[in-house]
Short mmCIF file of C-alpha atoms and ligand atoms in Angstrom, two decimals:
data_model
loop_
_atom_site.label_atom_id
_atom_site.label_comp_id
_atom_site.label_asym_id
_atom_site.label_seq_id
_atom_site.Cartn_x
_atom_site.Cartn_y
_atom_site.Cartn_z
CA MET U 1 0.44 0.12 0.00
CA THR U 2 1.28 3.76 -1.02
CA GLN U 3 1.98 5.85 2.07
CA ALA U 4 1.38 9.60 1.82
CA ALA U 5 4.21 11.73 1.67
CA ILE U 6 4.25 13.48 5.66
CA ILE U 7 4.31 16.86 5.39
CA ASP U 8 7.06 18.47 7.44
CA GLY U 9 6.02 21.56 9.11
CA LYS U 10 8.79 21.69 11.83
CA ALA U 11 11.50 22.07 8.83
CA PHE U 12 9.46 24.42 6.60
CA ALA U 13 9.17 26.73 9.56
CA ALA U 14 12.69 26.71 10.03
CA ARG U 15 13.55 27.58 6.70
CA LEU U 16 10.79 30.43 6.42
CA ARG U 17 12.53 31.86 9.61
CA GLN U 18 15.65 31.65 8.30
CA THR U 19 14.16 33.75 5.13
CA ILE U 20 12.28 36.20 7.44
CA ALA U 21 15.89 36.61 9.60
CA ALA U 22 17.45 37.46 5.95
CA GLU U 23 14.66 39.95 5.44
CA VAL U 24 15.00 41.78 8.41
CA ALA U 25 18.83 41.89 8.34
CA ALA U 26 18.01 43.49 4.94
CA LEU U 27 15.48 46.12 6.24
CA LYS U 28 17.87 47.15 9.07
CA ALA U 29 20.85 47.42 6.43
CA GLU U 30 18.89 49.18 3.66
CA HIS U 31 16.06 51.20 5.53
CA GLY U 32 17.31 51.37 9.37
CA LEU U 33 14.08 49.60 9.87
CA THR U 34 13.73 46.95 12.70
CA PRO U 35 10.57 45.16 12.66
CA GLY U 36 8.94 45.16 15.95
CA LEU U 37 6.40 42.82 17.75
CA ALA U 38 4.83 43.14 20.70
CA VAL U 39 2.93 40.21 22.56
CA VAL U 40 0.40 41.02 25.57
CA LEU U 41 -0.05 38.57 28.31
CA VAL U 42 -2.77 38.89 31.14
CA GLY U 43 -2.56 36.51 33.75
CA GLU U 44 -0.83 33.44 33.95
CA ASP U 45 -2.28 30.41 31.79
CA PRO U 46 0.54 27.76 31.95
CA ALA U 47 -0.20 27.41 27.99
CA SER U 48 -0.08 31.18 27.10
CA GLN U 49 3.20 31.51 29.18
CA VAL U 50 4.85 28.99 27.22
CA TYR U 51 3.27 30.32 23.86
CA VAL U 52 4.31 33.71 24.53
CA ARG U 53 7.92 32.89 25.53
CA SER U 54 8.24 30.80 22.44
CA LYS U 55 7.22 34.11 20.37
CA GLY U 56 9.53 36.41 21.99
CA GLU U 57 12.53 33.98 21.62
CA GLN U 58 11.43 33.37 17.56
CA THR U 59 11.10 37.41 17.05
CA LEU U 60 14.37 37.87 18.77
CA GLU U 61 16.14 34.92 17.17
CA ALA U 62 15.04 36.69 13.72
CA GLY U 63 16.71 39.38 14.44
CA MET U 64 13.54 41.89 15.33
CA HIS U 65 12.67 43.63 18.14
CA SER U 66 10.39 42.07 21.21
CA GLU U 67 8.66 43.10 23.80
CA THR U 68 6.12 41.24 26.00
CA HIS U 69 3.99 43.06 28.45
CA ARG U 70 2.97 40.49 31.38
CA LEU U 71 0.05 42.03 32.94
CA PRO U 72 -2.23 40.72 36.34
CA ALA U 73 -4.92 38.56 36.01
CA GLU U 74 -7.00 41.51 37.77
CA THR U 75 -6.21 44.00 34.90
CA SER U 76 -9.02 45.99 34.00
CA GLN U 77 -10.49 46.18 30.62
CA ALA U 78 -9.87 49.71 30.60
CA GLU U 79 -6.33 49.34 31.52
CA LEU U 80 -5.30 46.42 28.89
CA LEU U 81 -7.02 48.57 26.16
CA ALA U 82 -4.91 51.99 27.45
CA LEU U 83 -2.10 49.51 26.62
CA VAL U 84 -2.71 48.54 23.63
CA GLU U 85 -3.89 52.24 22.33
CA ARG U 86 -0.23 53.10 23.41
CA LEU U 87 1.28 50.23 21.37
CA ASN U 88 -0.93 51.09 18.65
CA SER U 89 1.14 54.56 18.13
CA ASP U 90 4.29 52.88 19.45
CA PRO U 91 6.44 53.70 16.40
CA ALA U 92 8.76 50.75 17.28
CA VAL U 93 6.06 48.20 17.21
CA HIS U 94 4.59 47.13 14.01
CA GLY U 95 3.08 43.95 15.50
CA VAL U 96 0.40 44.06 18.63
CA LEU U 97 -0.63 40.59 19.51
CA VAL U 98 -3.25 40.00 22.81
CA GLN U 99 -2.51 36.55 23.77
CA PHE U 100 -6.37 34.75 24.33
CA PRO U 101 -7.67 33.81 26.52
CA VAL U 102 -7.98 36.80 28.36
CA PRO U 103 -9.44 36.53 31.64
CA ASP U 104 -13.63 36.45 31.87
CA HIS U 105 -14.41 39.91 32.94
CA ILE U 106 -12.56 41.13 29.84
CA SER U 107 -14.09 41.44 26.39
CA GLN U 108 -11.93 39.50 23.50
CA ALA U 109 -14.14 41.24 20.99
CA ALA U 110 -13.21 44.37 22.49
CA VAL U 111 -9.33 43.68 22.63
CA VAL U 112 -9.34 43.09 18.86
CA ALA U 113 -11.32 45.91 18.11
CA ALA U 114 -8.74 47.69 19.60
CA ILE U 115 -5.93 46.58 17.77
CA SER U 116 -4.84 49.02 14.99
CA PRO U 117 -5.64 47.00 11.93
CA ASP U 118 -2.53 48.03 10.19
CA LYS U 119 -0.44 46.74 13.21
CA ASP U 120 -3.20 43.63 13.50
CA VAL U 121 -0.69 40.63 13.05
CA ASP U 122 -3.21 37.88 13.96
CA GLY U 123 -5.05 39.38 11.38
CA LEU U 124 -8.53 39.13 13.84
CA THR U 125 -9.79 42.67 13.19
CA VAL U 126 -13.18 43.19 11.35
CA ALA U 127 -11.22 45.53 8.93
CA ASN U 128 -8.60 42.29 8.02
CA ALA U 129 -11.35 39.80 7.60
CA GLY U 130 -13.63 42.14 5.43
CA ARG U 131 -10.15 42.92 3.55
CA LEU U 132 -9.41 39.21 3.12
CA ALA U 133 -12.95 38.44 2.16
CA SER U 134 -12.80 41.51 -0.39
CA GLY U 135 -10.00 40.36 -1.95
CA LEU U 136 -8.00 43.27 -0.33
CA PRO U 137 -4.61 43.27 0.73
CA ALA U 138 -4.60 42.20 4.20
CA LEU U 139 -3.16 40.60 7.30
CA THR U 140 -4.10 37.44 7.71
CA PRO U 141 -4.70 35.07 10.58
CA CYS U 142 -1.23 33.23 11.12
CA THR U 143 -2.30 29.47 11.23
CA PRO U 144 -4.05 29.05 7.90
CA THR U 145 -1.79 31.35 6.27
CA GLY U 146 0.70 28.72 7.52
CA CYS U 147 -1.39 25.92 5.85
CA MET U 148 -1.53 27.94 2.71
CA MET U 149 2.05 27.37 2.63
CA LEU U 150 2.35 24.18 3.17
CA LEU U 151 -0.54 23.53 0.49
CA ARG U 152 1.25 25.58 -1.92
CA ASP U 153 5.09 23.91 -1.36
CA GLN U 154 2.93 20.40 -1.69
CA LEU U 155 0.71 21.10 -4.66
CA GLY U 156 1.73 23.88 -6.74
CA GLU U 157 -1.10 25.21 -8.06
CA LEU U 158 -4.27 25.28 -6.05
CA SER U 159 -6.69 26.75 -9.05
CA GLY U 160 -9.80 24.70 -9.61
CA LYS U 161 -8.95 22.43 -6.79
CA ARG U 162 -11.59 21.13 -4.47
CA ALA U 163 -11.30 22.02 -0.98
CA VAL U 164 -13.49 21.07 2.48
CA VAL U 165 -12.56 23.08 5.53
CA ILE U 166 -14.04 21.29 8.57
CA GLY U 167 -14.47 24.12 11.08
CA ARG U 168 -15.96 27.97 10.74
CA SER U 169 -13.94 29.54 13.82
CA ASN U 170 -13.16 33.22 13.01
CA LEU U 171 -9.45 32.47 13.82
CA MET U 172 -9.51 29.44 11.73
CA GLY U 173 -12.18 27.94 9.46
CA LYS U 174 -13.51 31.00 7.78
CA PRO U 175 -9.72 32.75 6.78
CA MET U 176 -8.87 29.45 5.63
CA ALA U 177 -11.68 29.29 3.45
CA GLN U 178 -11.25 32.68 2.45
CA LEU U 179 -7.23 32.04 1.48
CA LEU U 180 -8.45 28.71 -0.34
CA LEU U 181 -11.23 30.75 -2.42
CA ALA U 182 -8.79 33.97 -3.23
CA ALA U 183 -6.14 30.67 -4.49
CA ASP U 184 -9.00 29.64 -7.02
CA CYS U 185 -9.91 26.67 -5.08
CA THR U 186 -13.60 25.46 -5.03
CA VAL U 187 -14.64 25.87 -1.16
CA THR U 188 -17.13 24.04 0.87
CA ILE U 189 -16.90 24.76 4.54
CA ALA U 190 -18.40 21.91 7.21
CA HIS U 191 -19.61 22.06 10.20
CA SER U 192 -21.13 20.62 13.59
CA ARG U 193 -24.58 20.60 11.39
CA THR U 194 -23.23 19.59 8.57
CA LYS U 195 -25.12 16.44 7.35
CA ASP U 196 -23.26 13.59 6.09
CA LEU U 197 -20.04 14.79 6.72
CA PRO U 198 -17.21 11.88 5.69
CA ALA U 199 -19.35 12.52 1.99
CA VAL U 200 -18.79 15.84 2.00
CA VAL U 201 -15.08 15.68 3.30
CA ARG U 202 -14.77 12.64 0.41
CA GLU U 203 -15.49 15.05 -2.41
CA ALA U 204 -12.29 17.10 -1.35
CA ASP U 205 -8.64 17.23 -3.25
CA ILE U 206 -7.80 19.40 -0.19
CA VAL U 207 -8.62 18.96 3.18
CA VAL U 208 -8.41 21.03 6.28
CA ALA U 209 -9.38 19.63 9.61
CA ALA U 210 -9.75 22.68 12.10
CA VAL U 211 -12.26 20.95 14.55
CA GLY U 212 -10.44 20.12 18.13
CA ARG U 213 -11.74 16.97 18.03
CA PRO U 214 -9.35 13.79 18.07
CA GLN U 215 -9.02 11.55 15.39
CA MET U 216 -12.49 12.51 14.14
CA VAL U 217 -11.66 12.34 10.46
CA LYS U 218 -11.02 8.66 9.59
CA ALA U 219 -9.55 6.82 6.45
CA ASP U 220 -13.09 6.04 4.41
CA TRP U 221 -13.73 9.77 5.06
CA VAL U 222 -10.72 10.62 2.43
CA LYS U 223 -10.88 10.75 -1.22
CA PRO U 224 -7.51 8.30 -2.46
CA GLY U 225 -4.66 10.99 -3.26
CA ALA U 226 -6.51 13.86 -1.39
CA VAL U 227 -4.30 16.23 0.66
CA VAL U 228 -5.09 16.45 4.18
CA ILE U 229 -3.65 19.03 6.46
CA ASP U 230 -4.40 18.72 10.41
CA VAL U 231 -4.66 21.77 12.36
CA GLY U 232 -6.44 19.88 15.47
CA ILE U 233 -4.15 20.01 18.87
CA ASN U 234 -5.84 17.89 21.00
CA ARG U 235 -4.67 15.85 24.11
CA ILE U 236 -5.67 12.16 24.56
CA PRO U 237 -4.25 9.48 27.44
CA LYS U 238 -0.95 8.04 26.14
CA ASP U 239 -2.26 4.22 26.33
CA ASP U 240 -5.71 4.83 25.31
CA GLY U 241 -7.89 3.34 27.95
CA GLN U 242 -5.18 1.94 30.29
CA GLU U 243 -3.77 3.07 33.70
CA ASN U 244 -0.89 5.53 32.49
CA GLY U 245 -0.17 7.66 35.34
CA GLY U 246 -2.20 10.80 34.08
CA LYS U 247 0.32 10.73 30.70
CA THR U 248 -1.11 11.95 27.57
CA ARG U 249 -0.10 12.88 23.79
CA LEU U 250 -1.27 15.10 21.19
CA VAL U 251 -3.01 14.14 18.25
CA GLY U 252 -4.82 16.24 15.34
CA ASP U 253 -8.57 16.02 13.83
CA VAL U 254 -7.30 13.15 11.47
CA ALA U 255 -6.84 9.37 12.35
CA PHE U 256 -3.27 9.84 11.31
CA ASP U 257 -2.15 6.12 11.37
CA GLU U 258 -5.42 5.11 9.02
CA VAL U 259 -5.42 8.40 6.60
CA LYS U 260 -1.95 8.26 5.57
CA ALA U 261 -2.40 5.16 3.82
CA VAL U 262 -5.25 6.94 1.65
CA ALA U 263 -4.11 10.32 1.26
CA SER U 264 -1.32 11.70 -1.31
CA ALA U 265 0.18 14.10 1.70
CA ILE U 266 -0.80 14.62 5.09
CA THR U 267 0.57 16.43 8.00
CA PRO U 268 1.49 14.93 11.23
CA VAL U 269 0.57 16.42 14.98
CA PRO U 270 3.11 17.59 16.72
CA GLY U 271 5.07 18.71 13.93
CA GLY U 272 3.25 19.54 10.93
CA VAL U 273 0.92 22.96 11.08
CA GLY U 274 1.55 23.74 14.40
CA PRO U 275 5.25 25.28 14.05
CA MET U 276 4.12 27.33 11.16
CA THR U 277 2.22 29.44 13.21
CA ILE U 278 4.66 31.56 14.95
CA ALA U 279 6.77 31.70 11.70
CA CYS U 280 3.89 33.34 10.12
CA LEU U 281 3.27 35.73 13.09
CA LEU U 282 6.93 36.96 12.27
CA ALA U 283 6.39 36.82 8.95
CA ASN U 284 3.40 39.17 9.28
CA THR U 285 5.20 41.54 11.57
CA VAL U 286 7.78 42.18 8.80
CA LEU U 287 5.10 42.81 6.34
CA ALA U 288 3.20 45.03 8.55
CA ALA U 289 6.72 46.97 8.90
CA LYS U 290 7.21 47.48 5.74
CA ARG U 291 3.69 48.27 5.07
CA LEU U 292 3.82 51.10 8.00
CA ASN U 293 7.10 52.63 6.54
CA GLY U 294 5.99 52.73 2.83
CA ILE U 295 8.48 49.91 1.70
CA GLY U 296 7.11 47.97 -1.48
CA GLU U 297 6.33 44.58 -0.93
P1 NAP E 301 -13.13 26.33 17.50
O1 NAP E 301 -13.28 27.73 17.70
O2 NAP E 301 -13.74 25.31 18.96
O3 NAP E 301 -14.31 25.65 16.12
C1 NAP E 301 -14.21 24.64 15.69
C2 NAP E 301 -15.31 24.54 14.92
O4 NAP E 301 -15.23 22.83 14.48
C3 NAP E 301 -16.81 25.10 14.93
O5 NAP E 301 -16.68 25.95 13.56
C4 NAP E 301 -17.21 24.22 15.09
O6 NAP E 301 -18.62 23.89 14.15
C5 NAP E 301 -16.66 22.42 14.34
N1 NAP E 301 -16.82 21.43 14.90
C6 NAP E 301 -17.00 20.99 15.98
N2 NAP E 301 -17.47 19.47 15.95
C7 NAP E 301 -17.82 19.12 14.61
C8 NAP E 301 -18.23 18.16 14.43
N3 NAP E 301 -18.55 16.81 15.19
N4 NAP E 301 -18.14 17.96 12.74
C9 NAP E 301 -17.95 19.04 11.99
N5 NAP E 301 -17.53 20.41 12.44
C10 NAP E 301 -17.21 20.20 13.98
O7 NAP E 301 -11.83 25.96 17.26
P2 NAP E 301 -10.52 26.53 16.44
O8 NAP E 301 -9.89 27.94 17.08
O9 NAP E 301 -10.92 27.29 15.16
O10 NAP E 301 -9.51 25.32 16.54
C11 NAP E 301 -9.67 24.21 15.77
C12 NAP E 301 -8.20 23.32 16.61
O11 NAP E 301 -7.43 23.83 15.71
C13 NAP E 301 -8.47 23.14 17.92
O12 NAP E 301 -7.90 21.77 18.38
C14 NAP E 301 -7.46 24.22 17.98
O13 NAP E 301 -6.65 23.98 19.16
C15 NAP E 301 -6.59 23.94 16.59
N6 NAP E 301 -5.46 25.36 16.25
C16 NAP E 301 -4.17 24.81 16.20
C17 NAP E 301 -3.47 26.18 16.06
C18 NAP E 301 -2.14 25.83 15.68
O14 NAP E 301 -1.62 25.02 15.59
N7 NAP E 301 -0.91 26.62 15.63
C19 NAP E 301 -3.98 27.29 15.85
C20 NAP E 301 -5.57 27.39 15.88
C21 NAP E 301 -6.35 26.13 16.23
P3 NAP E 301 -19.63 24.99 14.88
O15 NAP E 301 -19.22 26.36 14.50
O16 NAP E 301 -21.21 24.12 14.32
O17 NAP E 301 -19.87 24.84 16.23
#
């Protein structure tokens, strides 16, 4: 039985970070411009702390300016919005990212709305979502942007492909579908109310699973030869069903072991889509810095 090519997102992201570092060096040398990313963390969520630390480290490794603002969990919404406002007008900062989730007393929507669309390197503002949907230059959400890079690398031309995106979140499913549409794919967005999801997925040349349900997409859902991009990050017990001292492992939304016997290419979890997210955050920050300084793309 033929096996799918395993798409190495970790290696791809490492190459992308090298390209970004070279571009940052050129921007410094030719324009005296150092792209800068400000990350704001409210509270002490352990997973968020790990993400924020990685973002800071990788920003510095690329030769960029990095600042991390750690605020206590009891910070008021007004205080957080005032910091965002200050970062919006700081010329050393070209990207502003507030790590989600924020504590319950703060409105995530209000935080997103406060970020200047020109510095919205997470691509979450209504302005950037609208620009993407309208075919205008936008800052696009990092994970879907990374998925597109992997797909282009794997398939080359995407025009005319049938794509099914499972999931319709503002962060992932919707922008993914818009990016595929902009690349001239024929796109279906599936969600929890979709009828006969396996039949819908079986039509796809490209499957993007962004659901948050461990190993949901099975081999008999996938058209032979399809390319499968697994965005899901799910933690399950290490030895399913057995006593294991609470040990867990990461799996995606796709039943990897069986689907890799049907697909032509597939991203693993971990090591597929995940590493692309921060690399695309750096790329968005460089793009924002260039646009804010009138430097051509
Ligand atoms: P989300 O906001 O919870 O959205 C999940 C989507 O899946 C919803 O649109 C939901 O449909 C749909 N869904 C739920 N159950 C379904 C089912 N049984 N059949 C079909 N669709 C179903 O999650 P998200 O933020 O988009 O993230 C999705 C996954 O990607 C998560 O595992 C997350 O951890 C991961 N993720 C990874 C990265 C990364 O690699 N860096 C980044 C972002 C997200 P309804 O809208 O109908 O409820």
